JSON list of C-alpha atoms in Angstrom, two decimals:
[
{"chain": "N", "resi": 1, "resn": "ASP", "atom": "CA", "xyz": [-36.99, -17.49, -4.61]},
{"chain": "N", "resi": 2, "resn": "THR", "atom": "CA", "xyz": [-38.04, -13.95, -3.82]},
{"chain": "N", "resi": 3, "resn": "ALA", "atom": "CA", "xyz": [-34.95, -12.00, -2.91]},
{"chain": "N", "resi": 4, "resn": "VAL", "atom": "CA", "xyz": [-32.43, -9.32, -3.66]},
{"chain": "N", "resi": 5, "resn": "SER", "atom": "CA", "xyz": [-29.67, -10.73, -5.82]},
{"chain": "N", "resi": 6, "resn": "GLN", "atom": "CA", "xyz": [-26.33, -9.29, -6.84]},
{"chain": "N", "resi": 7, "resn": "THR", "atom": "CA", "xyz": [-23.76, -10.29, -9.42]},
{"chain": "N", "resi": 8, "resn": "PRO", "atom": "CA", "xyz": [-20.95, -10.94, -9.25]},
{"chain": "N", "resi": 9, "resn": "LYS", "atom": "CA", "xyz": [-20.34, -12.14, -5.69]},
{"chain": "N", "resi": 10, "resn": "TYR", "atom": "CA", "xyz": [-16.60, -11.54, -5.99]},
{"chain": "N", "resi": 11, "resn": "LEU", "atom": "CA", "xyz": [-14.79, -9.09, -8.25]},
{"chain": "N", "resi": 12, "resn": "VAL", "atom": "CA", "xyz": [-11.00, -8.79, -8.42]},
{"chain": "N", "resi": 13, "resn": "THR", "atom": "CA", "xyz": [-9.57, -6.18, -10.76]},
{"chain": "N", "resi": 14, "resn": "GLN", "atom": "CA", "xyz": [-6.67, -3.85, -11.39]},
{"chain": "N", "resi": 15, "resn": "MET", "atom": "CA", "xyz": [-6.49, -0.17, -10.53]},
{"chain": "N", "resi": 16, "resn": "GLY", "atom": "CA", "xyz": [-7.75, 2.03, -13.32]},
{"chain": "N", "resi": 17, "resn": "ASN", "atom": "CA", "xyz": [-10.24, -0.50, -14.70]},
{"chain": "N", "resi": 18, "resn": "ASP", "atom": "CA", "xyz": [-13.98, 0.09, -15.07]},
{"chain": "N", "resi": 19, "resn": "LYS", "atom": "CA", "xyz": [-16.41, -2.43, -13.58]},
{"chain": "N", "resi": 20, "resn": "SER", "atom": "CA", "xyz": [-20.12, -2.91, -12.96]},
{"chain": "N", "resi": 21, "resn": "ILE", "atom": "CA", "xyz": [-22.13, -4.63, -10.25]},
{"chain": "N", "resi": 22, "resn": "LYS", "atom": "CA", "xyz": [-25.71, -5.65, -10.97]},
{"chain": "N", "resi": 23, "resn": "CYS", "atom": "CA", "xyz": [-28.63, -5.83, -8.55]},
{"chain": "N", "resi": 24, "resn": "GLU", "atom": "CA", "xyz": [-32.11, -7.19, -9.04]},
{"chain": "N", "resi": 25, "resn": "GLN", "atom": "CA", "xyz": [-35.03, -7.51, -6.66]},
{"chain": "N", "resi": 26, "resn": "ASN", "atom": "CA", "xyz": [-38.20, -9.49, -7.31]},
{"chain": "N", "resi": 27, "resn": "LEU", "atom": "CA", "xyz": [-39.99, -8.31, -4.18]},
{"chain": "N", "resi": 28, "resn": "GLY", "atom": "CA", "xyz": [-42.01, -5.67, -6.03]},
{"chain": "N", "resi": 29, "resn": "HIS", "atom": "CA", "xyz": [-40.34, -2.88, -4.05]},
{"chain": "N", "resi": 30, "resn": "ASP", "atom": "CA", "xyz": [-40.24, 0.73, -5.18]},
{"chain": "N", "resi": 31, "resn": "THR", "atom": "CA", "xyz": [-36.99, 1.82, -3.60]},
{"chain": "N", "resi": 32, "resn": "MET", "atom": "CA", "xyz": [-33.47, 0.45, -4.02]},
{"chain": "N", "resi": 33, "resn": "TYR", "atom": "CA", "xyz": [-30.18, 1.36, -2.40]},
{"chain": "N", "resi": 34, "resn": "TRP", "atom": "CA", "xyz": [-26.44, 0.86, -2.61]},
{"chain": "N", "resi": 35, "resn": "TYR", "atom": "CA", "xyz": [-24.36, 0.64, 0.57]},
{"chain": "N", "resi": 36, "resn": "LYS", "atom": "CA", "xyz": [-20.60, 0.32, 0.99]},
{"chain": "N", "resi": 37, "resn": "GLN", "atom": "CA", "xyz": [-19.10, -1.74, 3.81]},
{"chain": "N", "resi": 38, "resn": "ASP", "atom": "CA", "xyz": [-15.44, -1.05, 4.51]},
{"chain": "N", "resi": 39, "resn": "SER", "atom": "CA", "xyz": [-12.83, -3.38, 5.96]},
{"chain": "N", "resi": 40, "resn": "LYS", "atom": "CA", "xyz": [-13.89, -2.46, 9.50]},
{"chain": "N", "resi": 41, "resn": "LYS", "atom": "CA", "xyz": [-17.48, -3.47, 8.73]},
{"chain": "N", "resi": 42, "resn": "PHE", "atom": "CA", "xyz": [-18.73, 0.11, 8.74]},
{"chain": "N", "resi": 43, "resn": "LEU", "atom": "CA", "xyz": [-21.78, 0.50, 6.48]},
{"chain": "N", "resi": 44, "resn": "LYS", "atom": "CA", "xyz": [-22.65, 3.70, 4.69]},
{"chain": "N", "resi": 45, "resn": "ILE", "atom": "CA", "xyz": [-25.36, 4.60, 2.18]},
{"chain": "N", "resi": 46, "resn": "MET", "atom": "CA", "xyz": [-24.16, 5.58, -1.28]},
{"chain": "N", "resi": 47, "resn": "PHE", "atom": "CA", "xyz": [-27.30, 5.96, -3.41]},
{"chain": "N", "resi": 48, "resn": "SER", "atom": "CA", "xyz": [-31.04, 5.51, -3.26]},
{"chain": "N", "resi": 49, "resn": "TYR", "atom": "CA", "xyz": [-33.50, 5.25, -6.13]},
{"chain": "N", "resi": 50, "resn": "ASN", "atom": "CA", "xyz": [-37.28, 5.42, -5.94]},
{"chain": "N", "resi": 51, "resn": "ASN", "atom": "CA", "xyz": [-39.15, 4.25, -9.04]},
{"chain": "N", "resi": 52, "resn": "LYS", "atom": "CA", "xyz": [-36.02, 4.75, -11.18]},
{"chain": "N", "resi": 53, "resn": "GLU", "atom": "CA", "xyz": [-35.46, 8.27, -9.85]},
{"chain": "N", "resi": 54, "resn": "LEU", "atom": "CA", "xyz": [-32.32, 9.18, -7.89]},
{"chain": "N", "resi": 55, "resn": "ILE", "atom": "CA", "xyz": [-33.26, 10.24, -4.37]},
{"chain": "N", "resi": 56, "resn": "ILE", "atom": "CA", "xyz": [-30.01, 10.09, -2.40]},
{"chain": "N", "resi": 57, "resn": "ASN", "atom": "CA", "xyz": [-26.44, 10.66, -3.54]},
{"chain": "N", "resi": 58, "resn": "GLU", "atom": "CA", "xyz": [-24.21, 10.71, -0.48]},
{"chain": "N", "resi": 59, "resn": "THR", "atom": "CA", "xyz": [-20.95, 12.47, -1.25]},
{"chain": "N", "resi": 60, "resn": "VAL", "atom": "CA", "xyz": [-19.82, 9.69, -3.52]},
{"chain": "N", "resi": 61, "resn": "PRO", "atom": "CA", "xyz": [-17.08, 10.36, -6.10]},
{"chain": "N", "resi": 62, "resn": "ASN", "atom": "CA", "xyz": [-18.51, 10.83, -9.57]},
{"chain": "N", "resi": 63, "resn": "ARG", "atom": "CA", "xyz": [-16.52, 7.77, -10.69]},
{"chain": "N", "resi": 64, "resn": "PHE", "atom": "CA", "xyz": [-19.49, 5.89, -9.22]},
{"chain": "N", "resi": 65, "resn": "SER", "atom": "CA", "xyz": [-22.59, 6.01, -11.40]},
{"chain": "N", "resi": 66, "resn": "PRO", "atom": "CA", "xyz": [-25.76, 4.14, -10.52]},
{"chain": "N", "resi": 67, "resn": "LYS", "atom": "CA", "xyz": [-28.24, 3.22, -13.22]},
{"chain": "N", "resi": 68, "resn": "SER", "atom": "CA", "xyz": [-31.81, 2.04, -12.75]},
{"chain": "N", "resi": 69, "resn": "PRO", "atom": "CA", "xyz": [-33.30, 0.72, -16.01]},
{"chain": "N", "resi": 70, "resn": "ASP", "atom": "CA", "xyz": [-36.50, -0.22, -14.18]},
{"chain": "N", "resi": 71, "resn": "LYS", "atom": "CA", "xyz": [-37.65, -0.32, -10.60]},
{"chain": "N", "resi": 72, "resn": "ALA", "atom": "CA", "xyz": [-36.50, -3.92, -10.15]},
{"chain": "N", "resi": 73, "resn": "HIS", "atom": "CA", "xyz": [-32.89, -3.23, -11.12]},
{"chain": "N", "resi": 74, "resn": "LEU", "atom": "CA", "xyz": [-30.20, -0.93, -9.78]},
{"chain": "N", "resi": 75, "resn": "ASN", "atom": "CA", "xyz": [-26.73, -1.32, -11.22]},
{"chain": "N", "resi": 76, "resn": "LEU", "atom": "CA", "xyz": [-23.52, 0.32, -10.04]},
{"chain": "N", "resi": 77, "resn": "HIS", "atom": "CA", "xyz": [-20.80, 1.26, -12.51]},
{"chain": "N", "resi": 78, "resn": "ILE", "atom": "CA", "xyz": [-17.39, 2.31, -11.24]},
{"chain": "N", "resi": 79, "resn": "ASN", "atom": "CA", "xyz": [-14.84, 4.07, -13.47]},
{"chain": "N", "resi": 80, "resn": "SER", "atom": "CA", "xyz": [-11.09, 4.28, -12.92]},
{"chain": "N", "resi": 81, "resn": "LEU", "atom": "CA", "xyz": [-11.05, 1.98, -9.92]},
{"chain": "N", "resi": 82, "resn": "GLU", "atom": "CA", "xyz": [-8.80, 2.94, -6.99]},
{"chain": "N", "resi": 83, "resn": "LEU", "atom": "CA", "xyz": [-7.36, 0.89, -4.15]},
{"chain": "N", "resi": 84, "resn": "GLY", "atom": "CA", "xyz": [-9.71, 2.61, -1.71]},
{"chain": "N", "resi": 85, "resn": "ASP", "atom": "CA", "xyz": [-12.72, 1.28, -3.60]},
{"chain": "N", "resi": 86, "resn": "SER", "atom": "CA", "xyz": [-11.98, -2.18, -2.21]},
{"chain": "N", "resi": 87, "resn": "ALA", "atom": "CA", "xyz": [-14.99, -3.03, -0.03]},
{"chain": "N", "resi": 88, "resn": "VAL", "atom": "CA", "xyz": [-18.15, -5.07, 0.08]},
{"chain": "N", "resi": 89, "resn": "TYR", "atom": "CA", "xyz": [-21.02, -3.42, -1.78]},
{"chain": "N", "resi": 90, "resn": "PHE", "atom": "CA", "xyz": [-24.57, -4.24, -0.71]},
{"chain": "N", "resi": 91, "resn": "CYS", "atom": "CA", "xyz": [-27.71, -3.62, -2.66]},
{"chain": "N", "resi": 92, "resn": "ALA", "atom": "CA", "xyz": [-30.98, -3.30, -0.74]},
{"chain": "N", "resi": 93, "resn": "SER", "atom": "CA", "xyz": [-34.64, -2.63, -1.43]},
{"chain": "N", "resi": 94, "resn": "SER", "atom": "CA", "xyz": [-37.68, -1.52, 0.55]},
{"chain": "N", "resi": 95, "resn": "PRO", "atom": "CA", "xyz": [-41.44, -1.60, -0.14]},
{"chain": "N", "resi": 96, "resn": "THR", "atom": "CA", "xyz": [-41.89, 2.17, -0.22]},
{"chain": "N", "resi": 97, "resn": "SER", "atom": "CA", "xyz": [-39.75, 5.13, 0.56]},
{"chain": "N", "resi": 98, "resn": "GLY", "atom": "CA", "xyz": [-41.16, 5.25, 4.08]},
{"chain": "N", "resi": 99, "resn": "TRP", "atom": "CA", "xyz": [-38.68, 5.69, 6.87]},
{"chain": "N", "resi": 100, "resn": "TYR", "atom": "CA", "xyz": [-40.30, 2.96, 8.95]},
{"chain": "N", "resi": 101, "resn": "ASN", "atom": "CA", "xyz": [-39.92, 0.21, 6.40]},
{"chain": "N", "resi": 102, "resn": "GLU", "atom": "CA", "xyz": [-37.24, -2.39, 6.72]},
{"chain": "N", "resi": 103, "resn": "GLN", "atom": "CA", "xyz": [-34.75, -2.79, 3.96]},
{"chain": "N", "resi": 104, "resn": "PHE", "atom": "CA", "xyz": [-33.96, -6.17, 2.41]},
{"chain": "N", "resi": 105, "resn": "PHE", "atom": "CA", "xyz": [-30.31, -6.71, 1.60]},
{"chain": "N", "resi": 106, "resn": "GLY", "atom": "CA", "xyz": [-28.57, -8.68, -1.10]},
{"chain": "N", "resi": 107, "resn": "PRO", "atom": "CA", "xyz": [-25.66, -11.02, -0.32]},
{"chain": "N", "resi": 108, "resn": "GLY", "atom": "CA", "xyz": [-23.02, -8.42, -1.20]},
{"chain": "N", "resi": 109, "resn": "THR", "atom": "CA", "xyz": [-20.29, -8.09, -3.81]},
{"chain": "N", "resi": 110, "resn": "ARG", "atom": "CA", "xyz": [-16.73, -8.17, -2.53]},
{"chain": "N", "resi": 111, "resn": "LEU", "atom": "CA", "xyz": [-14.64, -5.87, -4.71]},
{"chain": "N", "resi": 112, "resn": "THR", "atom": "CA", "xyz": [-10.86, -6.13, -4.49]},
{"chain": "N", "resi": 113, "resn": "VAL", "atom": "CA", "xyz": [-8.76, -3.59, -6.38]},
{"chain": "N", "resi": 114, "resn": "LEU", "atom": "CA", "xyz": [-5.11, -4.58, -6.83]},
{"chain": "V", "resi": 1, "resn": "GLY", "atom": "CA", "xyz": [-26.48, 14.80, 11.29]},
{"chain": "V", "resi": 2, "resn": "ASP", "atom": "CA", "xyz": [-28.05, 11.65, 12.61]},
{"chain": "V", "resi": 3, "resn": "SER", "atom": "CA", "xyz": [-25.71, 9.09, 14.13]},
{"chain": "V", "resi": 4, "resn": "VAL", "atom": "CA", "xyz": [-25.70, 5.73, 15.92]},
{"chain": "V", "resi": 5, "resn": "THR", "atom": "CA", "xyz": [-23.13, 4.55, 18.46]},
{"chain": "V", "resi": 6, "resn": "GLN", "atom": "CA", "xyz": [-22.77, 0.93, 19.49]},
{"chain": "V", "resi": 7, "resn": "MET", "atom": "CA", "xyz": [-20.64, -0.65, 22.15]},
{"chain": "V", "resi": 8, "resn": "GLU", "atom": "CA", "xyz": [-17.17, -1.62, 21.04]},
{"chain": "V", "resi": 9, "resn": "GLY", "atom": "CA", "xyz": [-16.60, -5.21, 20.14]},
{"chain": "V", "resi": 10, "resn": "PRO", "atom": "CA", "xyz": [-15.67, -7.89, 19.85]},
{"chain": "V", "resi": 11, "resn": "VAL", "atom": "CA", "xyz": [-17.87, -9.51, 22.47]},
{"chain": "V", "resi": 12, "resn": "THR", "atom": "CA", "xyz": [-17.18, -13.11, 23.47]},
{"chain": "V", "resi": 13, "resn": "LEU", "atom": "CA", "xyz": [-19.59, -15.06, 25.65]},
{"chain": "V", "resi": 14, "resn": "SER", "atom": "CA", "xyz": [-20.23, -18.62, 26.66]},
{"chain": "V", "resi": 15, "resn": "GLU", "atom": "CA", "xyz": [-23.34, -20.44, 25.50]},
{"chain": "V", "resi": 16, "resn": "GLU", "atom": "CA", "xyz": [-26.42, -19.67, 27.63]},
{"chain": "V", "resi": 17, "resn": "ALA", "atom": "CA", "xyz": [-24.96, -16.38, 28.90]},
{"chain": "V", "resi": 18, "resn": "PHE", "atom": "CA", "xyz": [-27.02, -13.17, 28.99]},
{"chain": "V", "resi": 19, "resn": "LEU", "atom": "CA", "xyz": [-26.31, -10.74, 26.19]},
{"chain": "V", "resi": 20, "resn": "THR", "atom": "CA", "xyz": [-26.54, -6.95, 26.08]},
{"chain": "V", "resi": 21, "resn": "ILE", "atom": "CA", "xyz": [-25.26, -4.86, 23.18]},
{"chain": "V", "resi": 22, "resn": "ASN", "atom": "CA", "xyz": [-25.65, -1.15, 23.85]},
{"chain": "V", "resi": 23, "resn": "CYS", "atom": "CA", "xyz": [-26.87, 1.25, 21.19]},
{"chain": "V", "resi": 24, "resn": "THR", "atom": "CA", "xyz": [-27.52, 4.99, 21.50]},
{"chain": "V", "resi": 25, "resn": "TYR", "atom": "CA", "xyz": [-28.55, 7.39, 18.80]},
{"chain": "V", "resi": 26, "resn": "THR", "atom": "CA", "xyz": [-28.63, 11.07, 17.90]},
{"chain": "V", "resi": 27, "resn": "ALA", "atom": "CA", "xyz": [-31.46, 12.29, 15.69]},
{"chain": "V", "resi": 28, "resn": "THR", "atom": "CA", "xyz": [-33.26, 15.55, 15.09]},
{"chain": "V", "resi": 29, "resn": "GLY", "atom": "CA", "xyz": [-36.73, 13.98, 14.92]},
{"chain": "V", "resi": 30, "resn": "TYR", "atom": "CA", "xyz": [-38.34, 10.68, 15.85]},
{"chain": "V", "resi": 31, "resn": "PRO", "atom": "CA", "xyz": [-36.55, 7.89, 14.05]},
{"chain": "V", "resi": 32, "resn": "SER", "atom": "CA", "xyz": [-37.43, 4.27, 13.57]},
{"chain": "V", "resi": 33, "resn": "LEU", "atom": "CA", "xyz": [-34.82, 1.99, 15.12]},
{"chain": "V", "resi": 34, "resn": "PHE", "atom": "CA", "xyz": [-33.56, -1.33, 13.84]},
{"chain": "V", "resi": 35, "resn": "TRP", "atom": "CA", "xyz": [-31.22, -4.15, 14.70]},
{"chain": "V", "resi": 36, "resn": "TYR", "atom": "CA", "xyz": [-29.73, -6.00, 11.75]},
{"chain": "V", "resi": 37, "resn": "VAL", "atom": "CA", "xyz": [-27.58, -9.15, 11.93]},
{"chain": "V", "resi": 38, "resn": "GLN", "atom": "CA", "xyz": [-24.87, -10.22, 9.50]},
{"chain": "V", "resi": 39, "resn": "TYR", "atom": "CA", "xyz": [-23.81, -13.87, 9.62]},
{"chain": "V", "resi": 40, "resn": "PRO", "atom": "CA", "xyz": [-20.39, -14.73, 8.19]},
{"chain": "V", "resi": 41, "resn": "GLY", "atom": "CA", "xyz": [-20.26, -14.31, 4.42]},
{"chain": "V", "resi": 42, "resn": "GLU", "atom": "CA", "xyz": [-23.87, -13.15, 4.15]},
{"chain": "V", "resi": 43, "resn": "GLY", "atom": "CA", "xyz": [-25.85, -9.96, 3.72]},
{"chain": "V", "resi": 44, "resn": "LEU", "atom": "CA", "xyz": [-27.72, -8.18, 6.46]},
{"chain": "V", "resi": 45, "resn": "GLN", "atom": "CA", "xyz": [-31.01, -9.49, 7.82]},
{"chain": "V", "resi": 46, "resn": "LEU", "atom": "CA", "xyz": [-33.47, -7.53, 9.89]},
{"chain": "V", "resi": 47, "resn": "LEU", "atom": "CA", "xyz": [-33.54, -8.89, 13.43]},
{"chain": "V", "resi": 48, "resn": "LEU", "atom": "CA", "xyz": [-36.11, -6.55, 14.98]},
{"chain": "V", "resi": 49, "resn": "LYS", "atom": "CA", "xyz": [-37.41, -3.01, 14.81]},
{"chain": "V", "resi": 50, "resn": "ALA", "atom": "CA", "xyz": [-39.36, -0.39, 16.77]},
{"chain": "V", "resi": 51, "resn": "THR", "atom": "CA", "xyz": [-41.03, 2.64, 15.26]},
{"chain": "V", "resi": 52, "resn": "LYS", "atom": "CA", "xyz": [-42.02, 4.74, 18.26]},
{"chain": "V", "resi": 53, "resn": "ALA", "atom": "CA", "xyz": [-41.06, 5.42, 21.85]},
{"chain": "V", "resi": 54, "resn": "ASP", "atom": "CA", "xyz": [-41.60, 2.55, 24.33]},
{"chain": "V", "resi": 55, "resn": "ASP", "atom": "CA", "xyz": [-42.13, 0.05, 21.51]},
{"chain": "V", "resi": 56, "resn": "LYS", "atom": "CA", "xyz": [-40.40, -3.27, 22.11]},
{"chain": "V", "resi": 57, "resn": "GLY", "atom": "CA", "xyz": [-39.12, -5.19, 19.11]},
{"chain": "V", "resi": 58, "resn": "SER", "atom": "CA", "xyz": [-38.54, -8.91, 19.53]},
{"chain": "V", "resi": 59, "resn": "ASN", "atom": "CA", "xyz": [-37.48, -11.86, 17.40]},
{"chain": "V", "resi": 60, "resn": "LYS", "atom": "CA", "xyz": [-35.67, -15.19, 17.94]},
{"chain": "V", "resi": 61, "resn": "GLY", "atom": "CA", "xyz": [-35.33, -14.49, 21.67]},
{"chain": "V", "resi": 62, "resn": "PHE", "atom": "CA", "xyz": [-33.77, -11.06, 21.10]},
{"chain": "V", "resi": 63, "resn": "GLU", "atom": "CA", "xyz": [-35.45, -7.92, 22.43]},
{"chain": "V", "resi": 64, "resn": "ALA", "atom": "CA", "xyz": [-34.85, -4.18, 22.30]},
{"chain": "V", "resi": 65, "resn": "THR", "atom": "CA", "xyz": [-36.94, -1.33, 23.67]},
{"chain": "V", "resi": 66, "resn": "TYR", "atom": "CA", "xyz": [-37.08, 2.14, 22.11]},
{"chain": "V", "resi": 67, "resn": "ARG", "atom": "CA", "xyz": [-36.17, 4.52, 24.94]},
{"chain": "V", "resi": 68, "resn": "LYS", "atom": "CA", "xyz": [-36.68, 8.11, 23.87]},
{"chain": "V", "resi": 69, "resn": "GLU", "atom": "CA", "xyz": [-35.62, 9.58, 27.23]},
{"chain": "V", "resi": 70, "resn": "THR", "atom": "CA", "xyz": [-32.20, 7.94, 27.03]},
{"chain": "V", "resi": 71, "resn": "THR", "atom": "CA", "xyz": [-32.05, 7.82, 23.19]},
{"chain": "V", "resi": 72, "resn": "SER", "atom": "CA", "xyz": [-31.19, 4.14, 23.40]},
{"chain": "V", "resi": 73, "resn": "PHE", "atom": "CA", "xyz": [-32.15, 0.84, 21.78]},
{"chain": "V", "resi": 74, "resn": "HIS", "atom": "CA", "xyz": [-30.11, -1.81, 23.58]},
{"chain": "V", "resi": 75, "resn": "LEU", "atom": "CA", "xyz": [-30.23, -5.38, 22.27]},
{"chain": "V", "resi": 76, "resn": "GLU", "atom": "CA", "xyz": [-30.72, -8.19, 24.83]},
{"chain": "V", "resi": 77, "resn": "LYS", "atom": "CA", "xyz": [-31.05, -11.94, 24.81]},
{"chain": "V", "resi": 78, "resn": "GLY", "atom": "CA", "xyz": [-31.47, -14.08, 27.88]},
{"chain": "V", "resi": 79, "resn": "SER", "atom": "CA", "xyz": [-29.55, -17.16, 26.76]},
{"chain": "V", "resi": 80, "resn": "VAL", "atom": "CA", "xyz": [-27.30, -17.02, 23.71]},
{"chain": "V", "resi": 81, "resn": "GLN", "atom": "CA", "xyz": [-26.43, -19.94, 21.44]},
{"chain": "V", "resi": 82, "resn": "VAL", "atom": "CA", "xyz": [-23.40, -20.67, 19.30]},
{"chain": "V", "resi": 83, "resn": "SER", "atom": "CA", "xyz": [-25.57, -19.96, 16.25]},
{"chain": "V", "resi": 84, "resn": "ASP", "atom": "CA", "xyz": [-25.98, -16.34, 17.41]},
{"chain": "V", "resi": 85, "resn": "SER", "atom": "CA", "xyz": [-22.33, -15.64, 16.53]},
{"chain": "V", "resi": 86, "resn": "ALA", "atom": "CA", "xyz": [-22.49, -12.80, 14.00]},
{"chain": "V", "resi": 87, "resn": "VAL", "atom": "CA", "xyz": [-22.02, -9.06, 13.60]},
{"chain": "V", "resi": 88, "resn": "TYR", "atom": "CA", "xyz": [-24.92, -6.99, 14.95]},
{"chain": "V", "resi": 89, "resn": "PHE", "atom": "CA", "xyz": [-25.75, -3.53, 13.61]},
{"chain": "V", "resi": 90, "resn": "CYS", "atom": "CA", "xyz": [-27.97, -0.94, 15.22]},
{"chain": "V", "resi": 91, "resn": "ALA", "atom": "CA", "xyz": [-29.50, 1.50, 12.74]},
{"chain": "V", "resi": 92, "resn": "LEU", "atom": "CA", "xyz": [-31.98, 4.34, 12.49]},
{"chain": "V", "resi": 93, "resn": "SER", "atom": "CA", "xyz": [-34.18, 5.74, 9.76]},
{"chain": "V", "resi": 94, "resn": "GLU", "atom": "CA", "xyz": [-35.88, 9.10, 10.08]},
{"chain": "V", "resi": 95, "resn": "GLY", "atom": "CA", "xyz": [-39.01, 10.56, 8.52]},
{"chain": "V", "resi": 96, "resn": "GLY", "atom": "CA", "xyz": [-38.35, 12.04, 5.10]},
{"chain": "V", "resi": 97, "resn": "ALA", "atom": "CA", "xyz": [-34.98, 10.32, 4.75]},
{"chain": "V", "resi": 98, "resn": "GLN", "atom": "CA", "xyz": [-34.76, 7.17, 2.70]},
{"chain": "V", "resi": 99, "resn": "LYS", "atom": "CA", "xyz": [-31.63, 5.71, 4.15]},
{"chain": "V", "resi": 100, "resn": "LEU", "atom": "CA", "xyz": [-30.44, 3.72, 7.13]},
{"chain": "V", "resi": 101, "resn": "VAL", "atom": "CA", "xyz": [-27.73, 5.20, 9.33]},
{"chain": "V", "resi": 102, "resn": "PHE", "atom": "CA", "xyz": [-25.75, 2.37, 10.90]},
{"chain": "V", "resi": 103, "resn": "GLY", "atom": "CA", "xyz": [-23.66, 2.01, 14.01]},
{"chain": "V", "resi": 104, "resn": "GLN", "atom": "CA", "xyz": [-20.19, 0.56, 13.62]},
{"chain": "V", "resi": 105, "resn": "GLY", "atom": "CA", "xyz": [-21.31, -3.01, 14.25]},
{"chain": "V", "resi": 106, "resn": "THR", "atom": "CA", "xyz": [-20.51, -5.33, 17.16]},
{"chain": "V", "resi": 107, "resn": "ARG", "atom": "CA", "xyz": [-18.97, -8.72, 16.48]},
{"chain": "V", "resi": 108, "resn": "LEU", "atom": "CA", "xyz": [-20.38, -11.38, 18.80]},
{"chain": "V", "resi": 109, "resn": "THR", "atom": "CA", "xyz": [-18.74, -14.77, 19.30]},
{"chain": "V", "resi": 110, "resn": "ILE", "atom": "CA", "xyz": [-20.44, -17.45, 21.38]},
{"chain": "V", "resi": 111, "resn": "ASN", "atom": "CA", "xyz": [-18.27, -20.32, 22.61]},
{"chain": "V", "resi": 112, "resn": "PRO", "atom": "CA", "xyz": [-19.78, -23.73, 23.41]}
]
């Protein structure tokens, strides 16, 4: 199936640990994104990559480090996890970097930090 | 900066009722406007979009018209179904930016 996929779907971990979330899209898109959805469902952009190049970094703590090995993959590594990092993280992709293009979202990764 | 404001939820309606979810935006230029829907336990799906003033986006019986004069993009459906129960997000994307700016989401519950 053509889609945006994320692994894992659920991630439960202790404060202070380091974890990664992986994202892959097989839609042939050039641009990928990470969004964070908090407990009140509010969604906010974290990062955007276009052809493996970082385009947007929205006031995110430097404990969060995205990595794009190729344009089909955008992974998110989080160091020294904190309670406030608990959220649902969504990966998305779009055909080009154009502002008029819809973004296709993955199913989300629910991160719980204990 | 750019922002999107949606009506407060939750919204609860009976099946076949008329639905309106209000959305207004603030932007420096001429954004594209979107409605996304999130069904329980799933990611977001595009419901409809409009890229310029007076455009009407429509899909699955839902409609929204890009009103530049009132900076609004209200979502409407004439007769809702139980399967429309979800969280609805209004969003904008502006020229040069490569991100969506979302409203706070409106949870809709349709009772049979």
